[in-house]
Amino acid sequence: MSMIDPFGREITYLRVSVTDRCDFRCTYCMAEDMTFLPRRDLLTLEELDRLCSVFVGKGVRKLRLTGGEPLVRKNVMHLVRELSRHLRTGALDELTLTTNGSQLARFAGELADAGVRRINVSLDTLDPVKFRAVTRWGDLDKVLAGIDAAQAAGLEIKINAVALKDFNDREIPALMRWAHGRGMDLTVIETMPMGEIDIDRTDQYLPLSALRRSLEAEFTLTDIPYRTGGPARYAEVAETGGRLGFITPLTHNFCESCNRVRITCTGTLYMCLGQEDAADLRAPLRASEGNELLSRAIDAAIARKPKGHDFVIDRRSRRPAVGRHMSVTGG
Ligand code: SAM
Ligand code: SF4
C-alpha cells in the first residue's frame, strides 16, 4: 500500500517536526522574539508515534525527527525508542534526526543505542563569536562537545551549513577541511525565504553556484552520483578526500525527485516545503482509535502534493514565499 502522488513520485520519506521550540534563534530561521505554539496544541509523544507508524505502514522507509530543536522536546528519547521498533522489524530503513547539537553530549549514547546510525548537525561557523552572532543564543563549545560525543558513540555525522553572504562564505573552505578531517560530510544550503525574520534575506542570500566557483579556485570538485535520499547533490573533493553536498532550492530546483512530506508537532501535514497547502491530521487522529480515518486523510493529501515550490529571493518580492518559519516544518 504505497503512497504515490499525482506526478508518480513515491513518498518514502517523512520528516517530523516534534517541537517548534528551540534553544537557538538563528538569524535566518527565527525572529528573536518568536511566539511559539501553546503546549496544549502539540501532539503527545504517543500521538506522534501513532502518526509516524501509520506512515510507516503506508510505505515510509525513512523517518527524520527535526524541529525547532528536536532534542529540547521533553522525553523525546521515549519517542525515538518507540519508533526504533520499526527498524527492528525491517519496516523502516532509517531513523534519524537533524539537530543543532546543543544537547547531543547528553543524548548521543541513547540515540546510538536506539538504532540511530547517522545524524545531521547544523553548524554554520567554527568561530565562537560568529557562532553566537548567527545563533543569537548558542554556545559553540557545547555543540563541538556534542559532535565529539556523537562520534564517540559511533554515530555518523553530516554537517549542514547555511551559506550566508559576507558571513561564512569565506570560511566554507575551513569548515570543509575540518569536517572532512573528522570523517564527516559537509552540505551547504541556500537560504530559503520562509517566515518573517528580523533581517533582509536578500542581504544573506548567496547562490551556491557562486560559492562553488570560488571553491573551485582552490579545490578539485568532481560530481559523484552519491545520494542520501535527499535533495543534496554531491561532489568529491580531491584535496580532502571528503564529500561536499549542495542543496540549491533556488538556483537548481530539485522538486522532480521529491519523495518526502512533512508533519508538524500539531499534526499538520505539508506536502511541499515551499507551498502553503496543508492537511490537518490531528482531527482524524483524535476522532477514532482506529487508523482508517487517518489513513484516508493522508491519501487525500498526497493526491494534492504539488509539482514543486516557487521560491525566489529578490528585492521586488520582500515577503517570504511561505509565511511559516522553517522551524514549523523542520526544513
Ligand atoms: N534545530 C535543528 C537544526 O538547526 O538542525 C533542526 C531544525 S532546523 C529548522 C533544520 C535546518 O534548516 C538547519 O540546518 C537550518 O540551518 C536550516 N534552516 C533554517 N532556516 C532556514 C532557511 N530560511 N533557509 C535555509 N535553511 C534553513
Ligand atoms: Fe533553532 Fe535550528 Fe532554527 Fe537554528 S535553524 S533557530 S537551531 S530550529
CSV table of C-alpha atoms and ligand atoms in Angstrom, one decimal:
chain,number,residue,atom,x,y,z
A,1,MET,CA,0.0,0.0,0.0
A,2,SER,CA,2.4,2.7,-1.1
A,3,MET,CA,1.8,6.4,-1.4
A,4,ILE,CA,2.2,7.7,-5.0
A,5,ASP,CA,1.5,11.3,-5.8
A,6,PRO,CA,-0.2,12.7,-9.0
A,7,PHE,CA,3.3,13.1,-10.6
A,8,GLY,CA,4.2,9.5,-10.0
A,9,ARG,CA,6.6,10.2,-7.1
A,10,GLU,CA,6.5,7.6,-4.4
A,11,ILE,CA,6.5,9.0,-0.9
A,12,THR,CA,9.0,7.1,1.2
A,13,TYR,CA,10.5,9.8,3.5
A,14,LEU,CA,8.7,11.6,6.4
A,15,ARG,CA,10.1,14.5,8.3
A,16,VAL,CA,8.6,15.1,11.6
A,17,SER,CA,8.9,18.4,13.5
A,18,VAL,CA,8.5,17.2,17.1
A,19,THR,CA,8.5,20.8,18.5
A,20,ASP,CA,8.6,24.3,17.1
A,21,ARG,CA,10.7,25.5,20.1
A,22,CYS,CA,14.4,25.9,20.0
A,23,ASP,CA,17.2,26.9,22.3
A,24,PHE,CA,18.8,28.9,19.5
A,25,ARG,CA,17.4,31.8,17.4
A,26,CYS,CA,19.4,31.5,14.2
A,27,THR,CA,19.0,34.8,12.3
A,28,TYR,CA,17.9,33.2,9.0
A,29,CYS,CA,15.4,30.9,10.7
A,30,MET,CA,13.7,32.8,13.5
A,31,ALA,CA,13.0,36.2,14.8
A,32,GLU,CA,14.4,36.9,18.3
A,33,ASP,CA,11.0,37.2,19.9
A,34,MET,CA,9.3,34.2,18.4
A,35,THR,CA,5.8,33.3,19.6
A,36,PHE,CA,5.6,29.5,19.9
A,37,LEU,CA,2.6,27.3,19.8
A,38,PRO,CA,0.7,26.8,23.0
A,39,ARG,CA,1.8,23.5,24.5
A,40,ARG,CA,-1.8,22.2,24.6
A,41,ASP,CA,-1.9,22.2,20.7
A,42,LEU,CA,1.0,19.8,20.5
A,43,LEU,CA,0.5,16.1,19.7
A,44,THR,CA,1.6,13.9,22.6
A,45,LEU,CA,4.5,11.6,22.0
A,46,GLU,CA,2.1,8.7,21.8
A,47,GLU,CA,0.1,10.5,19.1
A,48,LEU,CA,3.3,11.3,17.2
A,49,ASP,CA,4.3,7.7,17.4
A,50,ARG,CA,0.9,6.6,16.1
A,51,LEU,CA,1.0,9.1,13.3
A,52,CYS,CA,4.5,8.1,12.2
A,53,SER,CA,3.6,4.4,12.4
A,54,VAL,CA,0.7,4.9,10.1
A,55,PHE,CA,3.1,6.5,7.6
A,56,VAL,CA,5.5,3.6,8.0
A,57,GLY,CA,2.6,1.2,7.3
A,58,LYS,CA,2.0,3.2,4.1
A,59,GLY,CA,5.5,2.8,2.7
A,60,VAL,CA,7.7,5.4,4.5
A,61,ARG,CA,11.2,3.9,4.8
A,62,LYS,CA,13.0,6.9,6.3
A,63,LEU,CA,11.9,9.0,9.2
A,64,ARG,CA,13.7,12.2,10.3
A,65,LEU,CA,12.9,14.0,13.6
A,66,THR,CA,13.5,17.7,13.4
A,67,GLY,CA,12.1,20.9,14.7
A,68,GLY,CA,12.7,23.5,16.2
A,69,GLU,CA,15.3,21.6,18.1
A,70,PRO,CA,14.1,18.0,18.4
A,71,LEU,CA,16.3,17.3,21.4
A,72,VAL,CA,14.6,20.0,23.5
A,73,ARG,CA,11.2,18.3,23.3
A,74,LYS,CA,10.6,16.7,26.7
A,75,ASN,CA,11.1,13.0,26.8
A,76,VAL,CA,11.9,12.9,23.1
A,77,MET,CA,14.1,9.8,23.7
A,78,HIS,CA,10.9,7.9,24.6
A,79,LEU,CA,9.6,8.6,21.1
A,80,VAL,CA,12.9,7.6,19.5
A,81,ARG,CA,13.0,4.3,21.4
A,82,GLU,CA,9.4,3.6,20.5
A,83,LEU,CA,9.9,4.4,16.8
A,84,SER,CA,13.0,2.2,16.7
A,85,ARG,CA,10.8,-0.9,16.8
A,86,HIS,CA,10.2,-0.3,13.0
A,87,LEU,CA,13.9,-0.6,12.4
A,88,ARG,CA,13.9,-3.9,14.2
A,89,THR,CA,11.0,-5.2,12.1
A,90,GLY,CA,12.7,-4.0,8.9
A,91,ALA,CA,9.7,-1.8,8.1
A,92,LEU,CA,12.0,1.3,8.3
A,93,ASP,CA,15.4,1.6,6.8
A,94,GLU,CA,16.5,4.7,8.7
A,95,LEU,CA,15.5,6.6,11.8
A,96,THR,CA,17.5,9.8,12.0
A,97,LEU,CA,17.4,13.4,13.2
A,98,THR,CA,18.6,16.9,12.4
A,99,THR,CA,19.8,18.8,15.4
A,100,ASN,CA,21.7,22.0,16.3
A,101,GLY,CA,23.9,19.8,18.5
A,102,SER,CA,23.4,21.7,21.7
A,103,GLN,CA,22.0,18.7,23.6
A,104,LEU,CA,24.0,16.0,21.8
A,105,ALA,CA,26.6,15.4,24.5
A,106,ARG,CA,23.7,14.3,26.7
A,107,PHE,CA,21.8,12.2,24.2
A,108,ALA,CA,24.3,10.7,21.7
A,109,GLY,CA,24.7,7.4,23.5
A,110,GLU,CA,21.0,6.8,23.9
A,111,LEU,CA,20.4,7.7,20.2
A,112,ALA,CA,23.0,5.1,19.1
A,113,ASP,CA,21.5,2.5,21.4
A,114,ALA,CA,18.1,3.1,19.9
A,115,GLY,CA,19.4,2.3,16.4
A,116,VAL,CA,20.1,5.7,15.1
A,117,ARG,CA,23.1,5.5,12.8
A,118,ARG,CA,23.5,8.9,11.2
A,119,ILE,CA,22.5,12.4,12.2
A,120,ASN,CA,22.7,15.8,10.7
A,121,VAL,CA,24.2,18.6,12.8
A,122,SER,CA,23.7,22.2,11.7
A,123,LEU,CA,26.8,24.3,12.1
A,124,ASP,CA,27.5,27.4,10.1
A,125,THR,CA,30.8,28.6,11.5
A,126,LEU,CA,33.7,27.5,13.7
A,127,ASP,CA,34.3,31.0,15.0
A,128,PRO,CA,32.7,31.2,18.5
A,129,VAL,CA,31.9,34.9,18.2
A,130,LYS,CA,30.3,34.5,14.8
A,131,PHE,CA,28.5,31.4,16.1
A,132,ARG,CA,27.0,33.4,18.9
A,133,ALA,CA,26.0,36.1,16.4
A,134,VAL,CA,24.3,33.8,13.9
A,135,THR,CA,22.5,31.6,16.5
A,136,ARG,CA,22.0,34.5,18.9
A,137,TRP,CA,21.8,32.2,21.9
A,138,GLY,CA,24.1,29.3,21.0
A,139,ASP,CA,27.4,28.2,22.6
A,140,LEU,CA,29.9,26.7,20.1
A,141,ASP,CA,31.8,24.7,22.7
A,142,LYS,CA,28.6,22.8,23.6
A,143,VAL,CA,28.0,21.9,20.0
A,144,LEU,CA,31.5,20.8,19.5
A,145,ALA,CA,31.4,18.6,22.6
A,146,GLY,CA,28.1,17.2,21.3
A,147,ILE,CA,29.8,16.3,18.0
A,148,ASP,CA,32.7,14.6,19.9
A,149,ALA,CA,30.2,12.6,21.9
A,150,ALA,CA,28.2,11.6,18.9
A,151,GLN,CA,31.3,10.4,17.1
A,152,ALA,CA,32.5,8.6,20.2
A,153,ALA,CA,29.1,6.8,20.3
A,154,GLY,CA,29.6,5.7,16.7
A,155,LEU,CA,27.1,8.0,15.0
A,156,GLU,CA,27.9,9.1,11.5
A,157,ILE,CA,27.6,12.8,11.2
A,158,LYS,CA,26.8,15.1,8.3
A,159,ILE,CA,27.4,18.8,8.9
A,160,ASN,CA,24.8,21.2,7.4
A,161,ALA,CA,25.8,24.8,6.9
A,162,VAL,CA,23.6,27.5,5.5
A,163,ALA,CA,25.7,29.7,3.2
A,164,LEU,CA,25.4,33.3,4.2
A,165,LYS,CA,26.8,36.1,2.1
A,166,ASP,CA,29.6,38.1,3.8
A,167,PHE,CA,29.2,35.9,6.9
A,168,ASN,CA,30.6,32.4,6.3
A,169,ASP,CA,31.3,32.3,2.6
A,170,ARG,CA,35.0,32.8,3.0
A,171,GLU,CA,35.0,30.3,5.9
A,172,ILE,CA,33.5,27.4,4.0
A,173,PRO,CA,36.9,26.0,2.9
A,174,ALA,CA,38.0,25.9,6.6
A,175,LEU,CA,34.7,24.3,7.6
A,176,MET,CA,35.1,21.7,4.9
A,177,ARG,CA,38.6,20.9,5.8
A,178,TRP,CA,37.6,20.5,9.5
A,179,ALA,CA,34.5,18.3,8.6
A,180,HIS,CA,36.4,16.1,6.2
A,181,GLY,CA,39.3,15.8,8.5
A,182,ARG,CA,36.9,14.3,11.1
A,183,GLY,CA,35.3,12.0,8.6
A,184,MET,CA,32.1,14.0,8.2
A,185,ASP,CA,30.4,15.1,5.0
A,186,LEU,CA,29.6,18.8,4.7
A,187,THR,CA,26.5,20.0,2.9
A,188,VAL,CA,25.9,23.7,2.1
A,189,ILE,CA,22.4,25.0,1.9
A,190,GLU,CA,21.0,28.1,0.2
A,191,THR,CA,18.8,30.3,2.5
A,192,MET,CA,15.1,29.8,1.7
A,193,PRO,CA,12.5,32.6,2.1
A,194,MET,CA,10.4,31.1,4.9
A,195,GLY,CA,8.8,33.2,7.6
A,196,GLU,CA,9.3,36.7,8.7
A,197,ILE,CA,12.7,37.3,10.3
A,198,ASP,CA,14.3,40.4,11.6
A,199,ILE,CA,16.7,40.9,8.7
A,200,ASP,CA,16.6,41.3,4.9
A,201,ARG,CA,17.1,37.9,3.2
A,202,THR,CA,18.5,39.5,0.1
A,203,ASP,CA,21.5,40.6,2.2
A,204,GLN,CA,22.0,37.0,3.3
A,205,TYR,CA,21.3,35.1,0.1
A,206,LEU,CA,24.4,33.5,-1.5
A,207,PRO,CA,23.7,31.5,-4.7
A,208,LEU,CA,25.7,28.2,-4.3
A,209,SER,CA,26.7,28.4,-8.0
A,210,ALA,CA,28.9,31.4,-7.0
A,211,LEU,CA,30.2,29.6,-3.9
A,212,ARG,CA,31.1,26.5,-6.0
A,213,ARG,CA,33.0,28.7,-8.5
A,214,SER,CA,35.1,30.2,-5.7
A,215,LEU,CA,35.8,26.8,-4.1
A,216,GLU,CA,37.0,25.5,-7.4
A,217,ALA,CA,39.8,28.1,-7.4
A,218,GLU,CA,41.2,26.2,-4.5
A,219,PHE,CA,39.8,22.6,-4.7
A,220,THR,CA,39.2,20.0,-7.3
A,221,LEU,CA,35.5,19.1,-7.2
A,222,THR,CA,34.2,16.1,-9.1
A,223,ASP,CA,30.5,15.4,-9.2
A,224,ILE,CA,29.5,12.0,-7.9
A,225,PRO,CA,26.2,10.1,-8.1
A,226,TYR,CA,26.3,9.5,-4.3
A,227,ARG,CA,22.8,10.2,-2.8
A,228,THR,CA,21.4,10.0,0.7
A,229,GLY,CA,17.8,10.1,-0.3
A,230,GLY,CA,17.6,13.9,0.0
A,231,PRO,CA,18.0,16.8,-2.4
A,232,ALA,CA,21.7,17.3,-2.0
A,233,ARG,CA,24.0,16.8,-5.0
A,234,TYR,CA,27.5,15.7,-4.0
A,235,ALA,CA,30.9,16.3,-5.2
A,236,GLU,CA,34.1,14.6,-4.1
A,237,VAL,CA,36.9,16.9,-3.1
A,238,ALA,CA,40.3,15.6,-4.2
A,239,GLU,CA,42.3,17.6,-1.7
A,240,THR,CA,40.4,16.4,1.4
A,241,GLY,CA,39.1,13.1,0.2
A,242,GLY,CA,35.7,14.1,1.6
A,243,ARG,CA,32.2,14.7,0.1
A,244,LEU,CA,30.7,18.2,-0.3
A,245,GLY,CA,26.9,18.4,-0.8
A,246,PHE,CA,25.0,21.3,-2.3
A,247,ILE,CA,21.3,21.9,-1.5
A,248,THR,CA,20.2,24.5,-4.0
A,249,PRO,CA,16.4,25.0,-3.9
A,250,LEU,CA,16.8,28.4,-5.6
A,251,THR,CA,19.4,28.0,-8.2
A,252,HIS,CA,18.5,24.5,-9.1
A,253,ASN,CA,15.1,23.2,-8.4
A,254,PHE,CA,15.0,19.6,-7.1
A,255,CYS,CA,11.3,19.0,-7.0
A,256,GLU,CA,11.1,16.4,-9.7
A,257,SER,CA,12.6,13.8,-7.5
A,258,CYS,CA,10.8,14.8,-4.3
A,259,ASN,CA,10.0,11.7,-2.2
A,260,ARG,CA,9.0,13.4,1.1
A,261,VAL,CA,6.3,15.0,3.1
A,262,ARG,CA,6.5,16.8,6.5
A,263,ILE,CA,4.4,16.8,9.6
A,264,THR,CA,4.4,19.5,12.3
A,265,CYS,CA,4.2,18.9,16.0
A,266,THR,CA,0.5,19.7,15.8
A,267,GLY,CA,-0.2,17.1,13.2
A,268,THR,CA,-0.4,19.3,10.1
A,269,LEU,CA,0.8,17.6,7.0
A,270,TYR,CA,2.7,19.8,4.5
A,271,MET,CA,3.0,18.2,1.1
A,272,CYS,CA,5.7,20.7,0.0
A,273,LEU,CA,8.2,22.8,1.9
A,274,GLY,CA,7.6,25.8,-0.4
A,275,GLN,CA,3.8,25.8,-0.6
A,276,GLU,CA,1.1,26.8,1.9
A,277,ASP,CA,-1.3,23.9,1.2
A,278,ALA,CA,-1.6,21.6,4.2
A,279,ALA,CA,-3.8,18.9,5.7
A,280,ASP,CA,-4.9,18.6,9.3
A,281,LEU,CA,-4.2,15.1,10.5
A,282,ARG,CA,-4.8,15.8,14.2
A,283,ALA,CA,-8.6,15.7,13.9
A,284,PRO,CA,-8.7,12.3,12.1
A,285,LEU,CA,-6.1,11.0,14.5
A,286,ARG,CA,-8.2,12.0,17.5
A,287,ALA,CA,-11.5,11.1,16.0
A,288,SER,CA,-11.2,7.4,16.5
A,289,GLU,CA,-8.9,4.8,17.9
A,290,GLY,CA,-8.5,3.0,14.6
A,291,ASN,CA,-6.4,4.4,11.8
A,292,GLU,CA,-8.9,4.2,9.0
A,293,LEU,CA,-9.8,7.9,9.0
A,294,LEU,CA,-6.2,9.0,9.4
A,295,SER,CA,-5.2,6.8,6.5
A,296,ARG,CA,-7.9,8.3,4.3
A,297,ALA,CA,-6.9,11.8,5.2
A,298,ILE,CA,-3.3,11.0,4.3
A,299,ASP,CA,-4.3,9.6,0.9
A,300,ALA,CA,-6.4,12.6,0.1
A,301,ALA,CA,-3.5,14.9,1.0
A,302,ILE,CA,-0.9,13.0,-1.0
A,303,ALA,CA,-3.3,13.3,-4.0
A,304,ARG,CA,-2.8,17.1,-3.8
A,305,LYS,CA,1.0,17.1,-3.5
A,306,PRO,CA,2.1,20.0,-5.7
A,307,LYS,CA,4.6,19.7,-8.5
A,308,GLY,CA,7.0,22.0,-6.8
A,309,HIS,CA,7.8,25.2,-5.0
A,310,ASP,CA,8.3,28.7,-6.3
A,311,PHE,CA,10.9,30.1,-4.0
A,312,VAL,CA,12.5,33.4,-5.2
A,313,ILE,CA,14.7,35.8,-3.3
A,314,ASP,CA,14.9,39.2,-4.9
A,315,ARG,CA,14.4,42.8,-3.9
A,316,ARG,CA,11.0,43.0,-5.5
A,317,SER,CA,9.4,40.2,-3.5
A,318,ARG,CA,10.0,41.4,0.0
A,319,ARG,CA,7.6,38.9,1.6
A,320,PRO,CA,8.7,35.3,2.3
A,321,ALA,CA,7.5,32.7,-0.2
A,322,VAL,CA,5.7,31.0,2.6
A,323,GLY,CA,4.6,32.6,5.9
A,324,ARG,CA,5.6,29.9,8.2
A,325,HIS,CA,9.1,29.6,9.6
A,326,MET,CA,11.4,26.7,8.8
A,327,SER,CA,11.1,25.7,12.5
A,328,VAL,CA,7.5,24.7,11.9
A,329,THR,CA,8.3,22.0,9.4
A,330,GLY,CA,12.0,21.5,10.2
A,331,GLY,CA,13.5,22.0,6.8
B,1,SAM,N1,17.2,22.9,15.1
B,1,SAM,C1,17.7,21.9,14.2
B,1,SAM,C2,18.8,22.3,13.4
B,1,SAM,O1,19.1,23.5,13.4
B,1,SAM,O2,19.5,21.5,12.8
B,1,SAM,C3,16.6,21.3,13.3
B,1,SAM,C4,15.6,22.2,12.6
B,1,SAM,S1,16.3,23.4,11.5
B,1,SAM,C5,14.9,24.3,11.0
B,1,SAM,C6,16.8,22.4,10.1
B,1,SAM,C7,17.7,23.0,9.1
B,1,SAM,O3,17.1,24.1,8.5
B,1,SAM,C8,19.0,23.6,9.7
B,1,SAM,O4,20.1,23.0,9.1
B,1,SAM,C9,18.9,25.1,9.4
B,1,SAM,O5,20.2,25.6,9.2
B,1,SAM,C10,18.1,25.1,8.2
B,1,SAM,N2,17.3,26.4,8.0
B,1,SAM,C11,16.6,27.1,8.9
B,1,SAM,N3,16.0,28.2,8.3
B,1,SAM,C12,16.4,28.1,7.0
B,1,SAM,C13,16.2,29.0,5.9
B,1,SAM,N4,15.5,30.0,5.9
B,1,SAM,N5,16.8,28.6,4.7
B,1,SAM,C14,17.6,27.5,4.6
B,1,SAM,N6,17.8,26.7,5.6
B,1,SAM,C15,17.3,27.0,6.8
B,2,SF4,FE1,16.8,26.5,16.0
B,2,SF4,FE2,17.6,25.0,14.0
B,2,SF4,FE3,16.1,27.2,13.5
B,2,SF4,FE4,18.6,27.4,14.4
B,2,SF4,S1,18.0,26.6,12.5
B,2,SF4,S2,16.8,28.6,15.2
B,2,SF4,S3,18.8,25.7,15.7
B,2,SF4,S4,15.4,25.4,14.6
